Coordinates of C-alpha atoms in Angstrom, one line a residue:
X10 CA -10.0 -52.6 -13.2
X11 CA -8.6 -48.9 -12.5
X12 CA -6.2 -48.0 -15.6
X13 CA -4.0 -44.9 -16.1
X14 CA -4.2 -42.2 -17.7
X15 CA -2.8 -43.9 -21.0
X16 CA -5.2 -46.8 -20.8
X17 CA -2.9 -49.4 -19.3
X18 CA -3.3 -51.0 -16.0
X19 CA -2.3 -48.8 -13.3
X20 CA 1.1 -48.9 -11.8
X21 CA 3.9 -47.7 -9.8
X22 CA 4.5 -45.4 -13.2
X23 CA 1.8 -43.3 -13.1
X24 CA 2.9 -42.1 -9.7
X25 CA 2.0 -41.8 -6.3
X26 CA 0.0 -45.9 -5.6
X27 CA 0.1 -45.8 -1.8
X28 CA -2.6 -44.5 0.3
X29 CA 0.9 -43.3 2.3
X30 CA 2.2 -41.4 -0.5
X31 CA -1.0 -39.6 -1.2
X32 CA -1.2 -38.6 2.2
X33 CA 2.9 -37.6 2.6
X34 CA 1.5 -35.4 -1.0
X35 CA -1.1 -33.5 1.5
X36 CA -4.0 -35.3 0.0
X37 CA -7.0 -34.8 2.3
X38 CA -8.9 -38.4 2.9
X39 CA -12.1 -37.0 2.0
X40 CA -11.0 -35.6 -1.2
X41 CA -9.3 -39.3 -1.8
X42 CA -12.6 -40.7 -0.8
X43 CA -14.8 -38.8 -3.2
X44 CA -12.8 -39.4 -6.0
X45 CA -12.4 -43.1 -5.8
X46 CA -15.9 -43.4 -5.1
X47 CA -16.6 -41.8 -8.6
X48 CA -14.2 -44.6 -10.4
X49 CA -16.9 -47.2 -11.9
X50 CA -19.9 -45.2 -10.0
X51 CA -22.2 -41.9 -10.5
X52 CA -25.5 -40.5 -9.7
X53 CA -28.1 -39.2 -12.5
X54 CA -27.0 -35.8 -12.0
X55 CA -23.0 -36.4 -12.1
X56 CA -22.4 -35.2 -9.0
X57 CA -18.8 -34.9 -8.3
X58 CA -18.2 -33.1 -4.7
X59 CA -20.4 -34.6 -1.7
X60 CA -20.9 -33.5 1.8
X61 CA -19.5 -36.2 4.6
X62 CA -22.1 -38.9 5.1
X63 CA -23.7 -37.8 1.0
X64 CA -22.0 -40.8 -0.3
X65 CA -23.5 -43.3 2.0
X66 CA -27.0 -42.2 1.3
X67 CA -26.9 -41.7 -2.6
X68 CA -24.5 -44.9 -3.1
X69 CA -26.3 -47.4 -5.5
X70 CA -25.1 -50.5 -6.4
X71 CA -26.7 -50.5 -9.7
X72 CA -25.3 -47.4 -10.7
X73 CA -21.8 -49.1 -11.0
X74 CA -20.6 -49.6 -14.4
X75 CA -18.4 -52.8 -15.4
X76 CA -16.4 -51.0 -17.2
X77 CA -12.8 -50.2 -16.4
X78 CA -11.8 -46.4 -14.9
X79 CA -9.3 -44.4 -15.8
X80 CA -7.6 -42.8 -12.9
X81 CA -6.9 -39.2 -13.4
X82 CA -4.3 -37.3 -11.1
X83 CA -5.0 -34.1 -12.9
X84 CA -8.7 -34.5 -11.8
X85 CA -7.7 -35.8 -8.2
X86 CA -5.3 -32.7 -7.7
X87 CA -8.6 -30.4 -8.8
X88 CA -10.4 -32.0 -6.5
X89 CA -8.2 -31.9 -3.4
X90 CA -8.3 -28.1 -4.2
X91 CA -11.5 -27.5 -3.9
X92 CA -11.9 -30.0 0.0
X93 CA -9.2 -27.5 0.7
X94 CA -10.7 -24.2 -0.3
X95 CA -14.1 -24.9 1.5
X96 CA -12.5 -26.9 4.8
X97 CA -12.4 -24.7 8.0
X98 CA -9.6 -22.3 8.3
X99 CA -9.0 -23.4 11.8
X100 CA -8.8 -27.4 11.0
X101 CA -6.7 -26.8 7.5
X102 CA -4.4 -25.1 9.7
X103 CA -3.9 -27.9 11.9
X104 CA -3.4 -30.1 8.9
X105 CA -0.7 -28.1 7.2
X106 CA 1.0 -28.0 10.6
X107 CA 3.2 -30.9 10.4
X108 CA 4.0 -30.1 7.0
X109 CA 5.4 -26.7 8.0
X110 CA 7.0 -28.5 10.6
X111 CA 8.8 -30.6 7.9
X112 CA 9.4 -27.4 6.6
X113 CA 11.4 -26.5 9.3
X114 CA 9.4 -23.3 9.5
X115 CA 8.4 -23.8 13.3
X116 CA 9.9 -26.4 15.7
X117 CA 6.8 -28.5 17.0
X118 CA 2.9 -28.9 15.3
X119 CA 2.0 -28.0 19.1
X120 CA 2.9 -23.8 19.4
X121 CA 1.9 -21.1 21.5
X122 CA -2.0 -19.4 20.7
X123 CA -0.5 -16.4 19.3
X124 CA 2.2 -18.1 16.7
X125 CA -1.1 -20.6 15.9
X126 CA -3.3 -18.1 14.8
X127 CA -0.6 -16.0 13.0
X128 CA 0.5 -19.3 11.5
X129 CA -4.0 -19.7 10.5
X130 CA -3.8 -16.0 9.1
X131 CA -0.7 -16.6 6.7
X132 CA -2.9 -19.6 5.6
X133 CA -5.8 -18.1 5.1
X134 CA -3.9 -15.6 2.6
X135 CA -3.0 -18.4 0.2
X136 CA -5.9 -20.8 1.0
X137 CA -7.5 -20.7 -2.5
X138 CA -4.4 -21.6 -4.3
X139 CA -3.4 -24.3 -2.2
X140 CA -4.0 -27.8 -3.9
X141 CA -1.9 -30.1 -2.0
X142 CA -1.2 -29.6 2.3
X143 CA 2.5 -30.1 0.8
X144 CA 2.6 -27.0 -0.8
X145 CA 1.4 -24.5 1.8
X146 CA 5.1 -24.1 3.5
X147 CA 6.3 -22.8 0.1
X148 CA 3.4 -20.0 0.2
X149 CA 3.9 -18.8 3.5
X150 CA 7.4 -19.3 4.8
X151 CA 8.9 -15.6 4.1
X152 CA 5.8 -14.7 6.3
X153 CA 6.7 -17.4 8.9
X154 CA 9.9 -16.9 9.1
X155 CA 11.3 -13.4 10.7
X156 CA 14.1 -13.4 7.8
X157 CA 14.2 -14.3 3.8
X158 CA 16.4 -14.2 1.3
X159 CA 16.2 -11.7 -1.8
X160 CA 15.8 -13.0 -5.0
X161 CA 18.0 -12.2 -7.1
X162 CA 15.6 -12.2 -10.2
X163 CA 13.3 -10.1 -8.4
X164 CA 16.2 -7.5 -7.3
X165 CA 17.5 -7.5 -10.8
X166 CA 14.0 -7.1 -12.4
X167 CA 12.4 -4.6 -9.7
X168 CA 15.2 -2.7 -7.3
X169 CA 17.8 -1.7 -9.8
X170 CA 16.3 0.8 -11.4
X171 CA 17.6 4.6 -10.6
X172 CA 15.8 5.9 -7.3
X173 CA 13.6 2.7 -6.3
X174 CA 15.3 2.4 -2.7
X175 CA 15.2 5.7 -2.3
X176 CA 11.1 5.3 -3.2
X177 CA 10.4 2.5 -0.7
X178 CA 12.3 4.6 1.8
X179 CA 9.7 7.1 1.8
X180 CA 7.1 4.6 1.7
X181 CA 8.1 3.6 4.7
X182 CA 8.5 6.7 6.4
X183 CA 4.7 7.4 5.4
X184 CA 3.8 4.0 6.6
X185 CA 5.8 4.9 10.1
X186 CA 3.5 7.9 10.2
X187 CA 0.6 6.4 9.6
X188 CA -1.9 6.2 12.3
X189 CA -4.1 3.0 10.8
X190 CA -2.0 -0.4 9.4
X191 CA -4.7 -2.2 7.6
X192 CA -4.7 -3.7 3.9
X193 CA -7.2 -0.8 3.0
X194 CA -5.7 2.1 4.5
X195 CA -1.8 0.8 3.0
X196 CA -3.3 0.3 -0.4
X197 CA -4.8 4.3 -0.2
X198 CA -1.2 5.2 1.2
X199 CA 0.7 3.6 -1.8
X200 CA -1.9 5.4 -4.3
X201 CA -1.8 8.6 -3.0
X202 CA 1.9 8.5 -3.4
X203 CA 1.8 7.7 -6.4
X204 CA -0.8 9.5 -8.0
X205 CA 1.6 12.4 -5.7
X206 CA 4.8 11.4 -7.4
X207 CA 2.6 11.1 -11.0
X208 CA 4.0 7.2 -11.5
X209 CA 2.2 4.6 -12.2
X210 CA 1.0 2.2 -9.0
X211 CA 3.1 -0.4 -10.2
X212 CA 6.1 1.4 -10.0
X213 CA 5.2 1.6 -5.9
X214 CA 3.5 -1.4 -5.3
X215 CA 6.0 -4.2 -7.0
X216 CA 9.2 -2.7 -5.1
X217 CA 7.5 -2.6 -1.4
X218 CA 6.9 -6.2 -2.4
X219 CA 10.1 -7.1 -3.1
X220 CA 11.4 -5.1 -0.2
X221 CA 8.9 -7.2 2.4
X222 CA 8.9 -10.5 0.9
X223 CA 12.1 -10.7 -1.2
X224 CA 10.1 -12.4 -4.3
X225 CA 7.5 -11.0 -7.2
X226 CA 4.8 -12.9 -6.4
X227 CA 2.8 -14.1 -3.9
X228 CA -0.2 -13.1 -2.0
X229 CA -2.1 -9.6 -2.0
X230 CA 0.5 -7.6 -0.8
X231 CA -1.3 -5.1 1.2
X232 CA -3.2 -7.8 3.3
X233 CA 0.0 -9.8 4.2
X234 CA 1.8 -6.5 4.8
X235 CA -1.4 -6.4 7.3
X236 CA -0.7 -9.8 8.7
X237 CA 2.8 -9.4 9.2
X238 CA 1.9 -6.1 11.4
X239 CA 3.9 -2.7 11.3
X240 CA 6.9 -3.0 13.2
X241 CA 7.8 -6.1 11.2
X242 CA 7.2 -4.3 7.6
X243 CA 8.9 -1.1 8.6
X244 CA 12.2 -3.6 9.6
X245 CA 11.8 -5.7 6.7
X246 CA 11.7 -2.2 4.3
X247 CA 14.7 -1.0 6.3
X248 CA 16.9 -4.2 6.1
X249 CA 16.2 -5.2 2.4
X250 CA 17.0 -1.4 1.8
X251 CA 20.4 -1.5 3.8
X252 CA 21.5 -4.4 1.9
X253 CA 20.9 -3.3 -1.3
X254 CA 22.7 0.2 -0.8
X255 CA 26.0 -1.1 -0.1
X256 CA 25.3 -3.7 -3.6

């Protein structure tokens, strides 16, 4: 008997009960695997994470227990998080794709080399976060996509403060000038500025966020900046900066 977790018998109530659902969720079938295996069964050492083929060699009858499990989504969830932090880049990238095609982030799972492996970079920016295939679209898409929108939180929060534009303006006319675009070298332009203009890093670092992704958070800001390449930063800072000038 599997039960929920409020000790009754498990039903459409406690959620997701199809092996359909879970997999329209972006469970991964191994992490579903391992964790049913582990209802009413352990080893002596309480494993709880086993390599493909582990459970067939370490299964033993005896070890069941009669009695009834308590089915855990919270626990599940954790565990899908951690299949999905150690699976390939390349073959998590192909399994997020028809999610991001759901997303309406790219027409067809089947693209060009190039938009693949920028699609596998963006990934591999959020891919310890990322607990269900379902959520990766969410993470990526203002790095997907060649526009976003600005939020209006963020703008309110970050960009309306007296001489911010004007401050990512000259970031980006540094960052136009600069002869290396990497994560290190934009961090150690953004520090020397500021350490130059005697402000706090923070006061730099948030805004050029803002003004390349349109949110507050996200993922480390000077490697996406990296992934999304020059020319595309420079006309994101320029855009974002345009619109909010004639605010």
């Amino acid at each position: 008997m599997i039960l929920g977790p409020d000790g009754s018998r498990l039903s459409k109530r406690h959620g997701a009960t199809s092996v359909e659902e879970y997999q329209k969720l972006g469970y991964l079938p191994e992490a579903m695997v391992n964790y049913l295996s582990l209802l009413g069964w352990s080893t002596e050492e309480s494993q709880q994470l086993f390599a493909a083929g582990e459970l067939v060699q370490k299964f033993a009858l005896e070890r069941c227990g009669k009695s009834a499990a308590i089915f855990d989504p919270a626990k599940l969830l954790c565990m899908n998080g951690e299949y999905i932090r150690k699976c390939d880049l390349t073959e998590l990238t192909n399994r997020v794709m028809p999610f991001i095609k759901d997303a309406g982030l790219v027409q067809d799972v089947n693209v060009p080399p190039e938009q693949f492996n920028f699609i596998k970079s963006c990934v591999a920016l959020e891919q310890e976060k990322i607990k269900l295939l379902a959520d990766t679209p969410k993470l990526i898409d203002f790095l997907v996509q060649d526009t976003f929108k600005l939020d209006e939180k963020a703008v309110e929060k970050v960009m309306k403060h007296p001489g911010v534009v004007g401050l990512v303006m000259e970031i980006k006319e540094r960052i136009e000038k600069a002869p290396e675009f990497t994560a290190a070298s934009l961090e150690k332009l953004c520090r020397d500025y500021a350490e130059e203009k005697g402000i706090k890093t923070s006061a730099v670092f948030h805004p050029l966020r803002v003004a390349t992704s349109g949110r507050t958070q996200g993922p480390s800001l000077f490697h996406y900046m990296e992934v999304l390449g020059k020319a595309k930063t420079i006309q994101r800072i320029a855009k974002t900066c345009a619109e909010l000038s004639v605010r």
